[in-house]
Short mmCIF file of C-alpha atoms in Angstrom, two decimals:
data_model
loop_
_atom_site.label_atom_id
_atom_site.label_comp_id
_atom_site.label_asym_id
_atom_site.label_seq_id
_atom_site.Cartn_x
_atom_site.Cartn_y
_atom_site.Cartn_z
CA MET S 1 91.48 161.73 37.83
CA VAL S 2 89.63 160.39 34.79
CA GLU S 3 90.43 156.90 36.07
CA LEU S 4 88.75 157.64 39.40
CA ILE S 5 85.64 159.08 37.76
CA LEU S 6 85.40 156.03 35.53
CA ILE S 7 85.65 153.73 38.54
CA LEU S 8 82.89 155.70 40.24
CA ILE S 9 80.54 155.64 37.24
CA SER S 10 81.27 151.96 36.68
CA ALA S 11 80.49 151.06 40.29
CA ILE S 12 77.28 153.09 40.45
CA PHE S 13 75.67 152.38 37.08
CA VAL S 14 77.44 149.86 34.90
CA ASN S 15 78.44 147.24 37.43
CA ASN S 16 75.86 148.11 40.04
CA PHE S 17 76.41 145.76 42.98
CA VAL S 18 72.75 144.79 43.33
CA LEU S 19 71.44 144.98 39.77
CA ALA S 20 74.43 143.77 37.78
CA ARG S 21 76.52 141.70 40.21
CA PHE S 22 73.57 140.45 42.27
CA LEU S 23 75.27 141.06 45.59
CA GLY S 24 73.33 142.14 48.65
CA ILE S 25 69.94 140.87 47.48
CA CYS S 26 68.79 140.10 51.04
CA PRO S 27 68.54 143.70 52.33
CA PHE S 28 67.52 144.79 48.82
CA LEU S 29 64.35 142.74 49.16
CA GLY S 30 63.98 142.97 52.93
CA VAL S 31 64.25 146.67 53.69
CA SER S 32 62.85 148.18 50.51
CA LYS S 33 59.20 148.47 51.46
CA LYS S 34 59.52 152.17 52.32
CA VAL S 35 61.78 154.81 50.81
CA GLU S 36 62.82 156.11 54.26
CA THR S 37 64.04 152.75 55.55
CA ALA S 38 65.69 152.02 52.20
CA LEU S 39 67.56 155.31 52.44
CA GLY S 40 68.54 154.62 56.06
CA MET S 41 69.79 151.16 55.12
CA GLY S 42 71.65 152.67 52.19
CA MET S 43 73.36 155.16 54.51
CA ALA S 44 74.34 152.42 56.97
CA VAL S 45 75.72 150.26 54.16
CA THR S 46 77.55 153.26 52.67
CA PHE S 47 79.32 153.91 55.94
CA VAL S 48 80.21 150.27 56.51
CA MET S 49 81.40 149.78 52.93
CA THR S 50 83.60 152.87 52.82
CA VAL S 51 85.27 152.28 56.18
CA ALA S 52 85.55 148.55 55.49
CA ALA S 53 87.28 149.25 52.18
CA VAL S 54 89.83 151.51 53.90
CA VAL S 55 90.54 149.15 56.79
CA THR S 56 90.60 145.96 54.73
CA TRP S 57 92.95 147.54 52.19
CA LEU S 58 95.33 148.54 54.98
CA ILE S 59 95.13 145.10 56.57
CA GLN S 60 95.79 143.36 53.26
CA TYR S 61 98.85 145.41 52.31
CA PHE S 62 100.35 146.10 55.73
CA ILE S 63 99.59 142.93 57.66
CA LEU S 64 98.56 139.97 55.49
CA ILE S 65 101.05 140.36 52.63
CA PRO S 66 104.15 141.32 54.70
CA PHE S 67 103.59 138.39 57.08
CA ASN S 68 102.75 136.11 54.17
CA ILE S 69 99.38 135.08 55.59
CA GLU S 70 97.02 135.98 52.73
CA TYR S 71 95.03 132.82 53.42
CA LEU S 72 93.55 134.64 56.45
CA GLN S 73 91.99 137.24 54.18
CA THR S 74 88.38 136.15 54.51
CA ILE S 75 88.33 135.78 58.27
CA ALA S 76 90.25 139.01 58.84
CA PHE S 77 87.90 140.96 56.56
CA ILE S 78 84.80 139.48 58.17
CA LEU S 79 86.19 140.44 61.58
CA VAL S 80 86.58 144.04 60.46
CA ILE S 81 83.15 144.18 58.83
CA ALA S 82 81.42 142.64 61.85
CA SER S 83 83.05 145.17 64.18
CA LEU S 84 82.01 148.04 61.93
CA VAL S 85 78.44 146.79 61.83
CA GLN S 86 78.41 146.65 65.63
CA LEU S 87 79.58 150.25 65.68
CA VAL S 88 76.93 151.35 63.18
CA GLU S 89 74.28 149.54 65.18
CA MET S 90 75.26 151.40 68.36
CA VAL S 91 75.27 154.75 66.59
CA ILE S 92 71.89 154.22 64.90
CA GLN S 93 70.31 153.00 68.12
CA LYS S 94 71.50 156.18 69.82
CA VAL S 95 70.79 158.65 67.02
CA SER S 96 67.58 157.30 65.48
CA PRO S 97 65.66 154.69 67.49
CA VAL S 98 62.89 154.78 64.88
CA LEU S 99 65.25 153.79 62.09
CA TYR S 100 66.79 151.20 64.40
CA GLN S 101 63.35 149.66 64.92
CA SER S 102 62.42 149.67 61.26
CA LEU S 103 65.72 148.19 60.06
CA GLY S 104 65.31 145.48 62.66
CA ILE S 105 67.16 142.28 61.90
CA PHE S 106 68.60 143.62 58.65
CA LEU S 107 71.02 145.93 60.43
CA PRO S 108 73.10 143.14 62.04
CA LEU S 109 72.70 141.27 58.76
CA ILE S 110 74.93 143.83 57.04
CA THR S 111 77.70 141.71 58.56
CA THR S 112 76.78 138.86 56.26
CA ASN S 113 75.89 141.13 53.37
CA CYS S 114 78.01 139.71 50.57
CA ALA S 115 78.15 143.15 48.93
CA VAL S 116 80.43 144.40 51.72
CA LEU S 117 82.81 141.44 51.71
CA GLY S 118 82.58 141.30 47.91
CA LEU S 119 83.74 144.89 47.72
CA ALA S 120 86.71 144.28 50.01
CA VAL S 121 87.75 141.21 48.06
CA LEU S 122 87.22 142.88 44.66
CA ASN S 123 89.46 145.77 45.73
CA ILE S 124 92.29 143.32 46.30
CA GLN S 125 91.55 141.22 43.19
CA LYS S 126 91.53 144.24 40.89
CA GLY S 127 94.76 145.49 42.48
CA TYR S 128 93.34 148.94 43.18
CA SER S 129 95.49 151.53 44.89
CA PHE S 130 94.32 152.96 48.21
CA LEU S 131 92.58 155.96 46.63
CA GLU S 132 91.00 153.83 43.92
CA SER S 133 89.69 151.43 46.58
CA VAL S 134 88.02 154.26 48.48
CA VAL S 135 86.43 155.65 45.32
CA PHE S 136 85.27 152.18 44.29
CA ALA S 137 83.75 151.67 47.75
CA ILE S 138 81.91 154.99 47.63
CA GLY S 139 80.65 154.18 44.14
CA ALA S 140 79.52 150.71 45.10
CA ALA S 141 77.74 152.00 48.20
CA LEU S 142 76.05 154.80 46.26
CA GLY S 143 75.01 152.29 43.63
CA PHE S 144 73.57 150.06 46.33
CA THR S 145 71.68 152.99 47.87
CA LEU S 146 70.43 154.10 44.45
CA ALA S 147 69.12 150.62 43.67
CA MET S 148 67.48 150.37 47.10
CA VAL S 149 65.75 153.74 46.86
CA LEU S 150 64.58 153.23 43.27
CA PHE S 151 63.24 149.82 44.18
CA ALA S 152 61.55 151.12 47.33
CA GLY S 153 59.86 153.84 45.28
CA LEU S 154 58.61 151.21 42.85
CA ARG S 155 57.35 149.02 45.69
CA GLU S 156 55.49 151.92 47.27
CA ARG S 157 53.71 152.42 43.96
CA ILE S 158 53.03 148.70 43.59
CA ASP S 159 51.27 148.71 46.95
CA LEU S 160 48.65 151.00 45.45
CA CYS S 161 48.16 148.90 42.34
CA PRO S 162 45.61 146.13 41.79
CA VAL S 163 48.20 143.35 41.75
CA PRO S 164 46.73 139.86 41.31
CA LYS S 165 46.49 138.16 44.70
CA SER S 166 48.89 135.35 43.85
CA PHE S 167 51.56 137.90 42.90
CA ARG S 168 51.36 140.09 45.96
CA GLY S 169 54.35 140.61 48.21
CA THR S 170 57.67 139.01 47.41
CA ALA S 171 56.59 137.57 44.05
CA ILE S 172 55.86 140.89 42.37
CA ALA S 173 58.89 142.38 44.15
CA LEU S 174 61.17 139.83 42.51
CA VAL S 175 59.60 140.41 39.10
CA THR S 176 60.09 144.16 39.57
CA ALA S 177 63.68 143.65 40.67
CA GLY S 178 64.31 141.69 37.48
CA LEU S 179 62.84 144.48 35.35
CA LEU S 180 64.89 147.10 37.21
CA SER S 181 67.98 145.00 36.61
CA LEU S 182 67.08 144.81 32.91
CA ALA S 183 66.76 148.58 32.82
CA PHE S 184 70.24 148.93 34.26
CA MET S 185 71.53 146.61 31.52
CA GLY S 186 71.23 149.71 29.35
CA PHE S 187 74.45 150.96 30.93
CA ALA S 188 76.33 147.81 29.95
CA GLY S 189 79.52 148.42 28.02
CA LEU S 190 79.63 152.12 28.97
CA VAL S 191 82.77 151.56 31.01
CA LYS S 192 85.13 148.62 30.79
CA GLY S 193 85.73 146.59 33.94
CA MET T 1 101.69 130.56 62.47
CA ILE T 2 102.85 132.99 65.15
CA ALA T 3 102.34 135.87 62.75
CA ALA T 4 98.81 134.68 62.01
CA VAL T 5 97.90 134.44 65.69
CA ILE T 6 99.39 137.79 66.55
CA SER T 7 97.96 139.65 63.57
CA LEU T 8 94.42 138.30 63.87
CA GLY T 9 94.54 138.64 67.64
CA GLY T 10 95.75 142.20 67.22
CA ILE T 11 92.98 143.07 64.78
CA GLY T 12 90.43 141.52 67.13
CA LEU T 13 91.84 143.36 70.12
CA ALA T 14 91.86 146.69 68.30
CA ALA T 15 88.25 146.16 67.19
CA ALA T 16 87.24 145.16 70.71
CA VAL T 17 88.82 148.26 72.25
CA ALA T 18 87.22 150.53 69.65
CA LEU T 19 83.83 148.92 70.20
CA GLY T 20 84.22 149.17 73.96
CA VAL T 21 84.87 152.89 73.72
CA ALA T 22 81.99 153.33 71.29
CA ALA T 23 79.64 151.39 73.57
CA LYS T 24 80.43 153.78 76.40
CA LYS T 25 80.05 156.80 74.14
CA PHE T 26 76.82 155.73 72.47
CA ALA T 27 75.22 153.98 75.42
CA VAL T 28 71.44 154.06 75.21
CA GLU T 29 69.84 154.21 78.60
CA VAL T 30 67.21 151.55 78.99
CA ASP T 31 64.86 151.99 81.87
CA PRO T 32 65.39 148.99 84.17
CA ARG T 33 61.65 148.90 84.74
CA GLU T 34 61.15 148.15 81.07
CA ALA T 35 63.21 144.98 81.34
CA ALA T 36 61.42 144.02 84.55
CA ILE T 37 58.01 144.40 82.90
CA LEU T 38 59.14 142.37 79.92
CA GLU T 39 60.06 139.63 82.40
CA VAL T 40 56.56 139.40 83.87
CA LEU T 41 54.66 139.66 80.59
CA SER T 42 53.44 136.39 79.14
CA GLY T 43 55.76 136.64 76.16
CA ALA T 44 53.02 135.52 73.80
CA ASN T 45 53.56 138.59 71.57
CA CYS T 46 49.90 138.23 70.70
CA GLY T 47 49.07 141.88 70.27
CA ALA T 48 46.06 141.84 72.57
CA CYS T 49 47.33 145.05 74.19
CA GLY T 50 47.12 146.78 70.83
CA LEU T 51 50.90 147.17 70.53
CA PRO T 52 53.25 145.18 68.33
CA GLY T 53 54.60 142.65 70.78
CA CYS T 54 55.49 142.44 74.44
CA SER T 55 58.63 144.59 74.29
CA ALA T 56 56.72 147.44 72.67
CA TYR T 57 54.09 147.22 75.39
CA ALA T 58 56.71 147.21 78.16
CA LYS T 59 58.26 150.29 76.59
CA ALA T 60 54.89 152.02 76.26
CA VAL T 61 54.01 151.36 79.90
CA VAL T 62 57.25 152.91 81.13
CA GLU T 63 57.58 155.80 78.72
CA GLU T 64 54.08 156.79 77.76
CA GLY T 65 52.14 155.77 80.83
CA VAL T 66 50.02 153.29 78.92
CA PRO T 67 47.73 151.46 81.36
CA ALA T 68 49.24 148.40 83.01
CA ASN T 69 46.10 146.31 82.53
CA LEU T 70 46.12 145.50 78.84
CA CYS T 71 47.83 142.11 78.85
CA SER T 72 44.93 139.69 78.60
CA PRO T 73 46.83 136.39 78.32
CA GLY T 74 48.73 137.32 81.50
CA GLY T 75 45.55 138.09 83.38
CA GLN T 76 45.28 139.63 86.80
CA ALA T 77 48.62 138.29 88.11
CA THR T 78 50.53 140.08 85.37
CA ILE T 79 48.62 143.29 85.93
CA GLU T 80 49.53 143.28 89.59
CA ALA T 81 53.16 142.51 88.83
CA ILE T 82 53.39 145.39 86.35
CA ALA T 83 51.63 147.72 88.74
CA ALA T 84 54.11 146.77 91.46
CA ILE T 85 57.04 147.53 89.15
CA MET T 86 55.59 150.87 88.13
CA GLY T 87 54.52 151.70 91.68
CA VAL T 88 50.91 152.37 90.78
CA ALA T 89 47.75 150.84 92.10
CA ALA T 90 46.64 147.83 90.10
CA GLU T 91 43.45 148.50 88.21
CA ALA T 92 41.32 145.60 87.21
CA MET T 93 41.35 145.20 83.48
CA VAL T 94 38.15 145.11 81.53
CA PRO T 95 38.57 141.55 80.38
CA GLN T 96 37.41 140.90 76.88
CA VAL T 97 36.05 137.79 75.33
CA ALA T 98 35.60 136.87 71.68
CA VAL T 99 32.12 136.16 70.39
CA VAL T 100 31.16 134.54 67.09
CA ARG T 101 28.38 136.77 65.81
CA CYS T 102 26.60 134.09 63.83
CA GLN T 103 24.32 131.13 64.47
CA GLY T 104 23.71 130.27 60.84
CA ASP T 105 25.07 126.76 60.67
CA ASN T 106 24.46 124.45 57.72
CA ARG T 107 20.94 123.62 58.90
CA LYS T 108 19.77 127.16 59.44
CA ALA T 109 21.57 129.08 56.71
CA LYS T 110 21.73 128.45 52.99
CA ASN T 111 24.83 128.08 50.85
CA LYS T 112 25.21 129.61 47.39
CA PHE T 113 27.09 126.58 46.12
CA HIS T 114 28.67 123.37 47.29
CA TYR T 115 32.28 124.08 48.20
CA LEU T 116 34.73 121.23 47.71
CA GLY T 117 38.05 123.07 47.95
CA LEU T 118 40.63 123.40 50.67
CA GLN T 119 38.90 123.14 54.04
CA ASP T 120 39.90 126.58 55.27
CA CYS T 121 37.83 129.74 55.61
CA ASN T 122 40.40 131.99 53.92
CA ALA T 123 40.62 129.65 50.93
CA ALA T 124 36.83 129.37 50.67
CA GLN T 125 36.36 133.12 50.94
CA ARG T 126 38.51 133.57 47.82
CA ILE T 127 36.10 131.49 45.73
CA ALA T 128 33.24 133.83 44.84
CA ASP T 129 33.32 135.29 48.37
CA GLY T 130 32.67 131.99 50.07
CA PRO T 131 29.94 129.39 49.80
CA LYS T 132 27.65 130.81 52.50
CA ALA T 133 24.86 132.89 50.99
CA CYS T 134 25.05 135.36 53.86
CA PRO T 135 27.98 137.72 53.22
CA GLY T 136 28.74 138.01 56.96
CA GLY T 137 28.06 134.46 58.09
CA CYS T 138 30.49 131.97 59.61
CA LEU T 139 31.92 129.69 56.91
CA GLY T 140 32.45 126.97 59.49
CA LEU T 141 35.76 125.65 58.16
CA GLY T 142 37.63 126.24 61.40
CA GLY T 143 40.27 128.82 60.53
CA CYS T 144 39.76 130.43 63.92
CA GLU T 145 39.81 127.08 65.70
CA ARG T 146 43.26 126.36 64.28
CA VAL T 147 44.82 129.67 65.34
CA CYS T 148 43.40 129.68 68.87
CA PRO T 149 46.36 128.96 71.18
CA PHE T 150 44.06 128.12 74.08
CA GLY T 151 41.68 125.60 72.52
CA ALA T 152 38.78 127.91 73.21
CA ILE T 153 37.06 127.46 69.84
CA GLU T 154 35.16 124.43 68.63
CA MET T 155 33.38 123.78 65.38
CA THR T 156 29.98 122.21 65.83
CA ALA T 157 28.91 119.25 63.71
CA ASP T 158 26.69 121.59 61.71
CA GLY T 159 29.60 123.85 60.89
CA ILE T 160 29.65 126.90 63.08
CA ALA T 161 32.33 128.18 65.42
CA VAL T 162 31.54 128.52 69.11
CA ILE T 163 33.90 130.17 71.56
CA SER T 164 34.19 129.04 75.16
CA ARG T 165 33.92 131.99 77.49
CA ASP T 166 35.98 130.14 80.08
CA LYS T 167 38.96 129.30 77.88
CA CYS T 168 39.09 132.53 75.83
CA THR T 169 41.78 134.91 77.07
CA GLY T 170 40.93 137.71 74.68
CA CYS T 171 44.09 137.52 72.58
CA LYS T 172 42.30 138.50 69.34
CA LYS T 173 44.12 135.95 67.17
CA CYS T 174 40.81 134.54 65.92
CA VAL T 175 39.53 138.02 65.06
CA ALA T 176 42.49 138.47 62.75
CA ALA T 177 42.13 134.99 61.26
CA CYS T 178 38.45 135.29 60.30
CA PRO T 179 38.15 136.44 56.68
CA ARG T 180 34.58 137.60 57.19
CA ASN T 181 35.04 139.53 60.41
CA VAL T 182 32.45 137.37 62.15
CA ILE T 183 34.26 137.35 65.50
CA ALA T 184 34.11 140.42 67.69
CA MET T 185 35.72 141.32 71.01
CA THR T 186 33.17 142.10 73.69
CA PRO T 187 33.44 143.00 77.38
CA ARG T 188 33.28 139.82 79.43
CA THR T 189 30.68 141.33 81.72
CA ALA T 190 28.18 141.47 78.87
CA THR T 191 26.55 138.10 78.30
CA VAL T 192 23.80 139.17 75.92
CA HIS T 193 24.86 139.49 72.29
CA VAL T 194 23.23 139.81 68.90
CA LEU T 195 24.63 136.80 67.07
CA CYS T 196 24.40 138.08 63.52
CA ASN T 197 26.83 139.82 61.21
CA SER T 198 24.67 140.50 58.15
CA HIS T 199 23.98 144.05 57.07
CA ASP T 200 21.52 142.97 54.39
CA LYS T 201 17.92 144.11 54.52
CA GLY T 202 15.48 141.95 56.43
CA ALA T 203 13.77 140.50 53.36
CA VAL T 204 17.12 139.38 51.96
CA VAL T 205 18.28 137.91 55.27
CA ARG T 206 15.08 135.88 55.60
CA LYS T 207 15.81 134.23 52.23
CA TYR T 208 19.09 132.71 53.34
CA CYS T 209 19.04 132.41 57.13
CA GLU T 210 16.53 131.38 59.77
CA VAL T 211 18.39 133.04 62.63
CA GLY T 212 19.62 136.26 61.05
CA CYS T 213 18.87 139.77 62.28
CA ILE T 214 16.30 141.43 60.02
CA GLY T 215 16.68 144.86 61.57
CA CYS T 216 13.06 144.96 62.70
CA GLN T 217 13.80 147.27 65.68
CA ILE T 218 11.68 145.21 68.09
CA CYS T 219 14.57 144.64 70.52
CA LYS T 220 15.33 148.35 70.50
CA LYS T 221 11.73 149.14 71.39
CA THR T 222 11.57 146.46 74.08
CA ALA T 223 14.79 147.43 75.84
CA PRO T 224 15.39 151.11 75.06
CA GLY T 225 19.01 152.16 75.17
CA ALA T 226 20.34 148.61 75.21
CA TYR T 227 20.33 148.10 71.45
CA LEU T 228 21.48 150.02 68.43
CA ILE T 229 20.42 149.32 64.85
CA GLU T 230 22.98 150.14 62.16
CA ASP T 231 22.44 149.14 58.53
CA PHE T 232 19.62 146.68 59.30
CA LEU T 233 21.69 144.98 62.00
CA ALA T 234 21.07 145.24 65.72
CA ARG T 235 23.90 145.20 68.22
CA VAL T 236 24.03 145.44 71.98
CA VAL T 237 25.38 148.77 73.23
CA TYR T 238 28.08 147.45 75.57
CA GLU T 239 29.11 150.88 76.82
CA GLU T 240 25.70 151.43 78.43
CA GLU T 241 24.74 149.60 81.59
CA GLN T 242 21.33 148.79 80.18
CA ASP T 243 19.79 145.37 80.60
CA ALA T 244 19.52 143.88 77.15
CA ALA T 245 17.84 140.68 78.29
CA PRO T 246 14.20 141.73 77.61
CA GLY T 247 15.00 141.87 73.90
CA ILE T 248 15.78 138.16 73.75
CA GLU T 249 12.21 136.92 74.14
CA LYS T 250 10.76 139.38 71.67
CA CYS T 251 13.27 138.79 68.89
CA PRO T 252 11.31 137.21 66.00
CA THR T 253 14.31 135.38 64.49
CA LYS T 254 15.92 134.46 67.83
CA CYS T 255 19.26 135.91 66.90
CA ILE T 256 19.92 137.38 70.36
CA ARG T 257 21.46 135.09 72.94
CA ASP T 258 22.33 135.31 76.60
CA PHE T 259 25.49 133.26 77.09
CA ALA T 260 24.74 133.03 80.80
CA LEU T 261 21.95 130.65 79.84
CA GLY T 262 24.05 128.44 77.60
CA TYR T 263 25.80 128.19 74.26
CA PRO T 264 24.23 127.82 70.82
CA GLU T 265 22.88 124.37 70.10
CA GLY T 266 25.37 121.80 68.91
CA SER T 267 28.08 123.13 71.19
CA SER T 268 29.68 120.95 73.81
CA PHE T 269 30.56 123.94 75.99
CA LYS T 270 28.64 124.28 79.20
CA ALA T 271 27.47 127.66 80.37
CA ALA T 272 29.79 128.47 83.21
CA GLU T 273 29.05 132.16 83.44
CA SER T 274 26.20 131.58 85.86
CA ARG T 275 28.02 128.88 87.78
CA PRO T 276 25.42 127.15 89.96
CA GLU T 277 26.48 126.03 93.41
CA PRO T 278 28.01 122.59 93.12
CA GLU T 279 25.50 120.04 94.29
CA HIS T 280 26.54 117.82 97.14
CA ALA T 281 26.87 114.26 96.04
CA ALA T 282 24.08 112.32 97.55
#
């Protein structure tokens, strides 16, 4: 139990996927202009990550390893992730057209979000058990959402600030992202791994 | 090898089946009319209709009953096509045309300083609010000319933008490009316009421009109801069907122009509004 909690804390704060591992920077910069869209993106990524972790773990240990075809790992995982993203896209389009509109191109881009594939591959590399994988996935996704929402909040504030013209937009966003990442460095060494 | 084919094929098949079921379950009904309208729209995504892009406009027409006559690049043919799809009578659109509200070229209007930077209005505007002394005057560096997809804008030799009323489709791209908000959309039926964009007081305007509006109210008195003076700047009231022409003669600074009688000097455009009968070649 303590193990699981440590994995969770590590994934959310210490080894935050965006701010410490620098995975998933594209949606982090692209969909973080408003807190609502950041939260929606976070939810979509959370779902995809969790289900992807479950399915990829099962595929790795029940198909790839028994048949001795581990070299197909990447393509098999991408196949799973892409299908999940398609599913999420359908659901969001049905449930919340507004969110679907505002996420725009970034929703299908979850497919190529390295955070999702990174998570699946890390699960295998670290040799996590099934339960540990699920907890790690939830932690990673929550960490991603946390980073997105914090960053979106910051960007909403920045919009109201007298930022020098040459810094406006992506430039100041990248500077802010760096500072946020520095802030999260404060958690470094809290948990090993 | 066989195992690889079967396993990957199996995963793919399972995903395909699951997605197929989900697609049926979460199907979003799209009105076929929406797709049909999107087909007939020009596809310029120019925003002239006031909505973000053609697909948004198609959606708005079907779902919210937005008028079918807002697509200016498409013109009358598009309006009729949309009306046919929606099964409503085609209404003529009020076509709009862009007008540069300034005649202060480099001969008639003074500059605060000599600008040598990047030859673009937006760049110039960032240096001490642009070289032109008048805060609302055309900078004449052709930012609007470069964004116009229809070649309807020309820069005269003396550095002022002139818009052809024949080529302009009313897409509003130039309005967005102009850093000083000099260009305005006006109803095409109105040919008389006050070509000035300065809200400074008359005495100040006289210092930097020969053809600026000084807010003297003479046009308003000459043609009652046709003009409105706001912040020392006259403008034609387009909503009223008043004849604004009498004000032209009386205007002391000659900043009112009837485009039916021709374009500002230095322009190569020919007045086509009042198309004379073609003369028979002798």
